[in-house]
Amino acid sequence: MPTISLKVELLKPTIEKQNVYQTMTQTNTDFANWLLTYDDLNKATSKVFKLFSSNKQLPSAVVNQTIRDVKSQKRHQKAKKYKRLWCAFNNQNAKIEYDRLYKISFPTLEKRIGVPLVVRPFQQKWLDKILNGEAKQGTVDLFKKRGRWFVTIAISYDVEKTTNEKVLGIDLGLKNIATCSVGTKSLFFKGNQIAFKRRRFSSRRRKLGKLKKLQAIKKSKDKESLWMREMNHTISRRIIRFARSNGVGMIRMEDLTGIRMAKSKKEAGRNLNNWSFHQLQTFIQYKAEMAGITVEYVVPNYTSQTCKCGNCDKKNRNGLRFKCKKCSYKNHADLNASINIAKALSGISKHKQVI
């Protein structure tokens, strides 16, 4: 069952409510850090909050959720100390409602509070599915970003798998961010303009660094990160649209775990080398799930050097040109790689499972 996270802004909560949220967040963070040092964490229940503090308050729903989260984090050795742990509510304690406005209610320090939401058209569709029982609401996180308060709502829903049998192969790289192939159809996403814009970001930060403008550097990094994320969303949306229009039932991509893209001396420093290909694959994956398309990951070895005749030779590829030394087959190198990925010539990855 696919799951998405819906980020929705709270509609102008009062100063009193905002102060309550801030107090809850600080108390929750202190409690989580205390739990990391608590010897009987595995046996902990909501009663241990009294051991933590006799004068602070926190809703039992938040206490229980925090205990579960800290147990999970500590089990996987991912938490040493929390800088901030936002309050979370399970689906029994956070409720979506509609009465002329969409609202969400959850327990706070004093009572249960209902807060109107700023709902955009695409968000309304998902909230209506929750209210109509077409989708299941999961955990709700309450958090603050840039002076505004939001909730992130986990939503699970059923999707009917497509019966289409065509396979789409996707090759990711530096010259072309993504190259897609299905049958005789192909789709390219060139990386030159994207690399140019990233170098401009980098150049600006170097100038700011010489002027010791640290806040401006951080702002530039955040802006670039948001731009990269939006680009990955745009690319992934177009890929899924291309897949659906061509009757694709499965998408195959390379398992890039632990692989670092090579870079040229000319573009050393800031190019596409640290482009978030993992993020792009994640976006493609969850959008494919929403479309009922299966995703598989293949072993990345020699996908760009192998010919359809079976000959594998490093000399087959010369930049973006592919010419087999054995049978003289010619093609665009990235397109040839995407065809091989679609056929899974290198084998299915054991590290990433079929979705």
Short mmCIF file of C-alpha atoms in Angstrom, two decimals:
data_model
loop_
_atom_site.label_atom_id
_atom_site.label_comp_id
_atom_site.label_asym_id
_atom_site.label_seq_id
_atom_site.Cartn_x
_atom_site.Cartn_y
_atom_site.Cartn_z
CA MET A 1 0.00 0.00 0.00
CA PRO A 2 1.73 3.25 -1.14
CA THR A 3 2.13 6.08 1.36
CA ILE A 4 2.62 9.79 0.73
CA SER A 5 3.30 12.70 3.11
CA LEU A 6 1.06 15.74 2.75
CA LYS A 7 2.48 19.00 4.12
CA VAL A 8 -0.31 21.43 5.06
CA GLU A 9 0.02 24.84 6.69
CA LEU A 10 -2.01 25.80 9.77
CA LEU A 11 -4.19 28.87 9.14
CA LYS A 12 -2.89 31.73 11.29
CA PRO A 13 -2.83 30.02 14.71
CA THR A 14 -3.10 32.54 17.58
CA ILE A 15 -0.03 33.61 19.53
CA GLU A 16 -1.31 31.56 22.48
CA LYS A 17 -1.55 28.43 20.33
CA GLN A 18 1.89 29.01 18.85
CA ASN A 19 3.36 29.35 22.34
CA VAL A 20 1.70 26.07 23.32
CA TYR A 21 3.16 24.31 20.25
CA GLN A 22 6.63 25.71 21.01
CA THR A 23 6.45 24.59 24.64
CA MET A 24 5.31 21.11 23.62
CA THR A 25 8.17 20.84 21.11
CA GLN A 26 10.80 21.82 23.68
CA THR A 27 9.39 19.47 26.31
CA ASN A 28 9.19 16.65 23.78
CA THR A 29 12.82 17.18 22.73
CA ASP A 30 14.03 17.19 26.36
CA PHE A 31 12.00 14.04 27.06
CA ALA A 32 13.41 12.26 23.97
CA ASN A 33 17.00 13.05 25.02
CA TRP A 34 16.24 11.81 28.53
CA LEU A 35 14.86 8.57 27.07
CA LEU A 36 18.14 7.95 25.23
CA THR A 37 19.83 7.62 28.63
CA TYR A 38 17.00 5.67 30.31
CA ASP A 39 18.13 2.13 31.12
CA ASP A 40 14.72 0.43 30.77
CA LEU A 41 13.77 2.10 27.49
CA ASN A 42 12.53 -1.16 25.95
CA LYS A 43 10.00 -1.53 28.78
CA ALA A 44 9.06 2.15 28.89
CA THR A 45 5.41 3.25 28.92
CA SER A 46 3.78 6.65 29.27
CA LYS A 47 4.24 6.39 33.05
CA VAL A 48 7.98 7.08 32.71
CA PHE A 49 7.22 10.70 31.89
CA LYS A 50 6.71 11.31 35.61
CA LEU A 51 10.24 10.04 36.20
CA PHE A 52 11.47 12.55 33.64
CA SER A 53 9.64 15.53 35.16
CA SER A 54 7.03 16.10 37.84
CA ASN A 55 6.21 19.68 36.83
CA LYS A 56 6.24 19.55 32.99
CA GLN A 57 3.29 18.44 30.88
CA LEU A 58 2.91 16.61 27.59
CA PRO A 59 -0.16 14.84 26.15
CA SER A 60 0.02 11.07 26.68
CA ALA A 61 -0.55 10.58 22.94
CA VAL A 62 2.68 12.48 22.20
CA VAL A 63 4.54 10.71 25.03
CA ASN A 64 3.65 7.27 23.64
CA GLN A 65 4.58 8.22 20.07
CA THR A 66 7.91 9.70 21.22
CA ILE A 67 8.74 6.53 23.16
CA ARG A 68 8.08 4.46 20.02
CA ASP A 69 10.19 6.79 17.86
CA VAL A 70 13.14 6.86 20.27
CA LYS A 71 13.06 3.06 20.65
CA SER A 72 13.22 2.68 16.88
CA GLN A 73 16.00 5.24 16.46
CA LYS A 74 18.11 3.79 19.26
CA ARG A 75 17.59 0.24 17.98
CA HIS A 76 19.12 1.29 14.67
CA GLN A 77 21.76 3.45 16.42
CA LYS A 78 20.65 6.54 14.57
CA ALA A 79 20.16 8.88 17.52
CA LYS A 80 22.81 10.22 19.92
CA LYS A 81 21.11 13.47 20.78
CA TYR A 82 18.09 15.28 19.38
CA LYS A 83 18.48 18.95 18.49
CA ARG A 84 14.70 19.07 18.07
CA LEU A 85 12.01 16.41 18.00
CA TRP A 86 8.66 17.62 16.76
CA CYS A 87 5.47 16.32 18.35
CA ALA A 88 3.78 13.45 16.53
CA PHE A 89 0.24 12.08 16.82
CA ASN A 90 -1.09 8.74 15.60
CA ASN A 91 -4.30 8.43 13.59
CA GLN A 92 -6.37 7.91 16.75
CA ASN A 93 -5.33 11.24 18.25
CA ALA A 94 -5.17 13.55 15.22
CA LYS A 95 -8.40 13.97 13.31
CA ILE A 96 -9.20 15.65 9.98
CA GLU A 97 -12.55 17.45 9.93
CA TYR A 98 -14.55 19.57 7.50
CA ASP A 99 -17.07 22.28 8.43
CA ARG A 100 -16.88 25.00 5.77
CA LEU A 101 -13.13 24.82 6.35
CA TYR A 102 -10.75 21.89 6.59
CA LYS A 103 -9.50 21.50 10.15
CA ILE A 104 -7.21 19.23 12.10
CA SER A 105 -7.59 18.59 15.82
CA PHE A 106 -5.06 17.06 18.22
CA PRO A 107 -4.44 17.03 21.99
CA THR A 108 -2.29 19.79 23.51
CA LEU A 109 -1.17 20.76 27.03
CA GLU A 110 -4.64 21.81 28.16
CA LYS A 111 -7.27 20.51 25.76
CA ARG A 112 -7.89 19.23 22.26
CA ILE A 113 -7.52 22.04 19.75
CA GLY A 114 -9.02 22.25 16.27
CA VAL A 115 -7.05 24.42 13.83
CA PRO A 116 -8.13 25.49 10.31
CA LEU A 117 -5.82 24.48 7.46
CA VAL A 118 -4.56 26.34 4.39
CA VAL A 119 -5.61 23.81 1.75
CA ARG A 120 -4.54 23.96 -1.89
CA PRO A 121 -6.52 22.16 -4.63
CA PHE A 122 -4.17 19.13 -4.89
CA GLN A 123 -4.23 18.78 -1.07
CA GLN A 124 -8.02 18.96 -0.97
CA LYS A 125 -8.21 15.80 -3.08
CA TRP A 126 -6.22 13.82 -0.50
CA LEU A 127 -8.06 15.24 2.52
CA ASP A 128 -11.39 14.34 0.88
CA LYS A 129 -10.12 10.77 0.37
CA ILE A 130 -9.38 10.53 4.10
CA LEU A 131 -12.84 11.86 5.00
CA ASN A 132 -14.53 9.51 2.48
CA GLY A 133 -12.58 6.48 3.69
CA GLU A 134 -10.79 6.05 0.34
CA ALA A 135 -7.41 6.58 2.03
CA LYS A 136 -6.03 5.91 5.51
CA GLN A 137 -4.54 8.62 7.66
CA GLY A 138 -1.28 7.76 9.42
CA THR A 139 0.99 9.68 11.78
CA VAL A 140 0.72 13.47 11.90
CA ASP A 141 3.80 15.60 12.69
CA LEU A 142 3.47 19.17 13.97
CA PHE A 143 6.41 21.42 13.05
CA LYS A 144 7.52 25.00 12.44
CA LYS A 145 9.34 26.28 9.38
CA ARG A 146 10.31 29.87 8.64
CA GLY A 147 7.98 31.23 11.29
CA ARG A 148 4.94 29.24 10.11
CA TRP A 149 3.40 26.10 11.61
CA PHE A 150 2.62 23.03 9.51
CA VAL A 151 1.41 19.46 9.85
CA THR A 152 2.71 16.56 7.78
CA ILE A 153 0.05 13.91 7.31
CA ALA A 154 1.01 10.38 6.27
CA ILE A 155 -1.62 9.00 3.87
CA SER A 156 -1.86 5.36 2.72
CA TYR A 157 -4.06 4.24 -0.16
CA ASP A 158 -4.73 1.27 -2.40
CA VAL A 159 -3.55 1.30 -6.01
CA GLU A 160 -4.47 -1.23 -8.64
CA LYS A 161 -1.34 -2.54 -10.35
CA THR A 162 -1.24 -1.95 -14.09
CA THR A 163 -1.41 -5.02 -16.33
CA ASN A 164 0.86 -3.44 -18.96
CA GLU A 165 3.94 -5.50 -19.79
CA LYS A 166 6.31 -2.91 -21.35
CA VAL A 167 9.51 -2.11 -19.42
CA LEU A 168 11.04 1.38 -19.21
CA GLY A 169 14.78 1.66 -18.59
CA ILE A 170 16.24 4.81 -17.01
CA ASP A 171 19.92 5.70 -17.14
CA LEU A 172 21.10 8.51 -14.84
CA GLY A 173 24.24 10.49 -15.54
CA LEU A 174 26.02 13.83 -15.77
CA LYS A 175 25.71 14.81 -19.45
CA ASN A 176 22.09 13.69 -19.43
CA ILE A 177 20.42 13.74 -16.00
CA ALA A 178 18.06 10.97 -17.13
CA THR A 179 17.71 8.98 -20.36
CA CYS A 180 14.57 6.86 -20.75
CA SER A 181 13.87 4.10 -23.25
CA VAL A 182 10.84 1.92 -23.92
CA GLY A 183 10.58 0.07 -27.21
CA THR A 184 11.46 2.54 -29.96
CA LYS A 185 10.54 5.60 -27.85
CA SER A 186 13.07 7.62 -25.85
CA LEU A 187 13.18 10.67 -23.60
CA PHE A 188 16.25 12.77 -22.67
CA PHE A 189 16.79 15.27 -19.85
CA LYS A 190 19.96 17.19 -20.71
CA GLY A 191 22.19 18.33 -17.87
CA ASN A 192 24.10 21.23 -19.43
CA GLN A 193 21.72 24.03 -18.39
CA ILE A 194 21.32 22.53 -14.94
CA ALA A 195 25.09 22.26 -14.49
CA PHE A 196 25.44 25.89 -15.65
CA LYS A 197 22.98 27.11 -13.03
CA ARG A 198 24.72 25.11 -10.29
CA ARG A 199 28.05 26.68 -11.22
CA ARG A 200 26.41 30.11 -10.90
CA PHE A 201 25.23 29.19 -7.39
CA SER A 202 28.77 28.07 -6.55
CA SER A 203 30.37 31.19 -8.02
CA ARG A 204 28.08 33.42 -6.00
CA ARG A 205 28.90 31.56 -2.78
CA ARG A 206 32.65 31.93 -3.42
CA LYS A 207 32.19 35.70 -3.71
CA LEU A 208 30.09 35.76 -0.55
CA GLY A 209 32.73 33.69 1.23
CA LYS A 210 35.40 36.29 0.48
CA LEU A 211 33.08 38.92 2.01
CA LYS A 212 32.47 36.68 5.08
CA LYS A 213 28.69 36.78 4.53
CA LEU A 214 27.88 33.47 6.18
CA GLN A 215 24.12 33.99 6.41
CA ALA A 216 23.94 34.81 2.71
CA ILE A 217 25.92 31.63 1.93
CA LYS A 218 23.48 29.52 3.94
CA LYS A 219 20.54 31.21 2.20
CA SER A 220 22.11 30.44 -1.19
CA LYS A 221 22.60 26.77 -0.25
CA ASP A 222 18.97 26.49 0.88
CA LYS A 223 17.78 28.14 -2.34
CA GLU A 224 19.85 25.74 -4.45
CA SER A 225 18.56 22.75 -2.49
CA LEU A 226 14.93 23.82 -3.04
CA TRP A 227 15.63 24.37 -6.74
CA MET A 228 17.22 20.90 -7.05
CA ARG A 229 14.23 19.34 -5.33
CA GLU A 230 11.79 21.09 -7.66
CA MET A 231 13.85 20.02 -10.70
CA ASN A 232 13.77 16.40 -9.52
CA HIS A 233 10.00 16.62 -9.04
CA THR A 234 9.59 18.02 -12.55
CA ILE A 235 11.80 15.34 -14.13
CA SER A 236 10.12 12.50 -12.24
CA ARG A 237 6.63 13.75 -13.16
CA ARG A 238 7.55 13.88 -16.85
CA ILE A 239 9.07 10.39 -16.70
CA ILE A 240 5.92 8.89 -15.15
CA ARG A 241 3.76 10.73 -17.68
CA PHE A 242 5.97 9.32 -20.47
CA ALA A 243 5.71 5.83 -18.94
CA ARG A 244 1.90 5.92 -18.69
CA SER A 245 1.45 7.26 -22.23
CA ASN A 246 3.57 4.37 -23.57
CA GLY A 247 1.83 1.58 -21.66
CA VAL A 248 4.69 0.84 -19.24
CA GLY A 249 4.09 -1.70 -16.47
CA MET A 250 7.59 -1.73 -14.98
CA ILE A 251 10.40 0.80 -14.54
CA ARG A 252 13.99 -0.35 -14.11
CA MET A 253 16.80 1.84 -12.78
CA GLU A 254 20.38 1.22 -11.72
CA ASP A 255 21.12 0.59 -8.05
CA LEU A 256 23.51 3.51 -7.47
CA THR A 257 24.18 2.69 -3.81
CA GLY A 258 27.77 3.68 -3.01
CA ILE A 259 28.49 4.92 -6.54
CA ARG A 260 29.96 8.40 -7.10
CA MET A 261 29.58 9.91 -10.54
CA ALA A 262 32.94 10.70 -12.23
CA LYS A 263 33.64 14.32 -13.05
CA SER A 264 35.93 16.09 -15.50
CA LYS A 265 38.76 18.44 -14.53
CA LYS A 266 37.03 21.27 -16.36
CA GLU A 267 33.96 21.01 -14.18
CA ALA A 268 35.75 20.10 -10.95
CA GLY A 269 34.14 21.47 -7.83
CA ARG A 270 30.50 22.26 -8.46
CA ASN A 271 28.79 20.45 -11.31
CA LEU A 272 26.32 17.57 -11.37
CA ASN A 273 28.65 15.31 -9.39
CA ASN A 274 26.69 15.87 -6.19
CA TRP A 275 23.29 16.11 -7.85
CA SER A 276 20.79 14.21 -5.74
CA PHE A 277 20.26 11.17 -7.95
CA HIS A 278 19.04 9.24 -4.91
CA GLN A 279 16.32 11.87 -4.40
CA LEU A 280 15.39 11.67 -8.09
CA GLN A 281 15.11 7.88 -7.91
CA THR A 282 12.98 8.20 -4.77
CA PHE A 283 10.61 10.63 -6.52
CA ILE A 284 10.34 8.36 -9.58
CA GLN A 285 9.72 5.39 -7.31
CA TYR A 286 6.85 6.84 -5.28
CA LYS A 287 5.22 8.45 -8.31
CA ALA A 288 5.42 5.09 -10.09
CA GLU A 289 3.72 3.48 -7.09
CA MET A 290 0.91 6.03 -7.35
CA ALA A 291 0.47 5.07 -11.01
CA GLY A 292 0.45 1.32 -10.23
CA ILE A 293 3.79 0.79 -11.97
CA THR A 294 6.31 -1.67 -10.52
CA VAL A 295 9.91 -0.54 -9.94
CA GLU A 296 13.03 -2.71 -10.08
CA TYR A 297 16.70 -1.89 -9.55
CA VAL A 298 19.42 -3.55 -11.61
CA VAL A 299 23.14 -4.08 -11.05
CA PRO A 300 24.90 -1.05 -12.62
CA ASN A 301 27.96 -2.93 -13.88
CA TYR A 302 28.86 -2.36 -17.56
CA THR A 303 25.38 -1.15 -18.65
CA SER A 304 27.00 1.58 -20.77
CA GLN A 305 29.67 -0.69 -22.30
CA THR A 306 27.56 -3.66 -23.37
CA CYS A 307 26.19 -4.13 -26.86
CA LYS A 308 22.92 -5.85 -27.76
CA CYS A 309 25.02 -8.60 -29.36
CA GLY A 310 26.45 -9.37 -25.93
CA ASN A 311 29.91 -7.89 -26.46
CA CYS A 312 31.13 -5.97 -23.41
CA ASP A 313 34.13 -3.74 -23.98
CA LYS A 314 35.22 -0.45 -22.44
CA LYS A 315 36.24 0.73 -25.92
CA ASN A 316 32.65 0.38 -27.14
CA ARG A 317 31.85 3.74 -25.56
CA ASN A 318 33.49 7.03 -26.48
CA GLY A 319 31.82 9.91 -24.66
CA LEU A 320 28.20 10.00 -25.81
CA ARG A 321 28.91 7.76 -28.80
CA PHE A 322 28.50 3.99 -28.67
CA LYS A 323 29.91 1.74 -31.37
CA CYS A 324 30.38 -1.97 -30.82
CA LYS A 325 33.88 -3.17 -31.67
CA LYS A 326 32.47 -6.56 -32.64
CA CYS A 327 29.30 -5.96 -34.67
CA SER A 328 29.62 -2.19 -35.38
CA TYR A 329 26.21 -1.44 -33.81
CA LYS A 330 25.86 2.33 -33.22
CA ASN A 331 23.69 4.28 -30.80
CA HIS A 332 23.67 7.14 -28.34
CA ALA A 333 25.70 5.85 -25.36
CA ASP A 334 23.15 6.83 -22.68
CA LEU A 335 20.26 5.51 -24.77
CA ASN A 336 22.10 2.20 -25.21
CA ALA A 337 22.60 2.05 -21.44
CA SER A 338 18.90 2.65 -20.77
CA ILE A 339 18.01 -0.16 -23.21
CA ASN A 340 20.35 -2.52 -21.35
CA ILE A 341 18.85 -1.42 -18.02
CA ALA A 342 15.34 -2.15 -19.33
CA LYS A 343 16.49 -5.65 -20.31
CA ALA A 344 18.31 -6.07 -16.95
CA LEU A 345 21.31 -7.53 -18.77
CA SER A 346 23.52 -6.99 -15.71
CA GLY A 347 21.04 -8.71 -13.37
CA ILE A 348 18.56 -7.58 -10.71
CA SER A 349 20.09 -5.90 -7.65
CA LYS A 350 19.92 -7.86 -4.40
CA HIS A 351 20.27 -4.69 -2.31
CA LYS A 352 17.06 -3.06 -3.49
CA GLN A 353 13.93 -5.18 -3.75
CA VAL A 354 11.05 -5.05 -6.20
CA ILE A 355 8.28 -2.71 -5.14
#
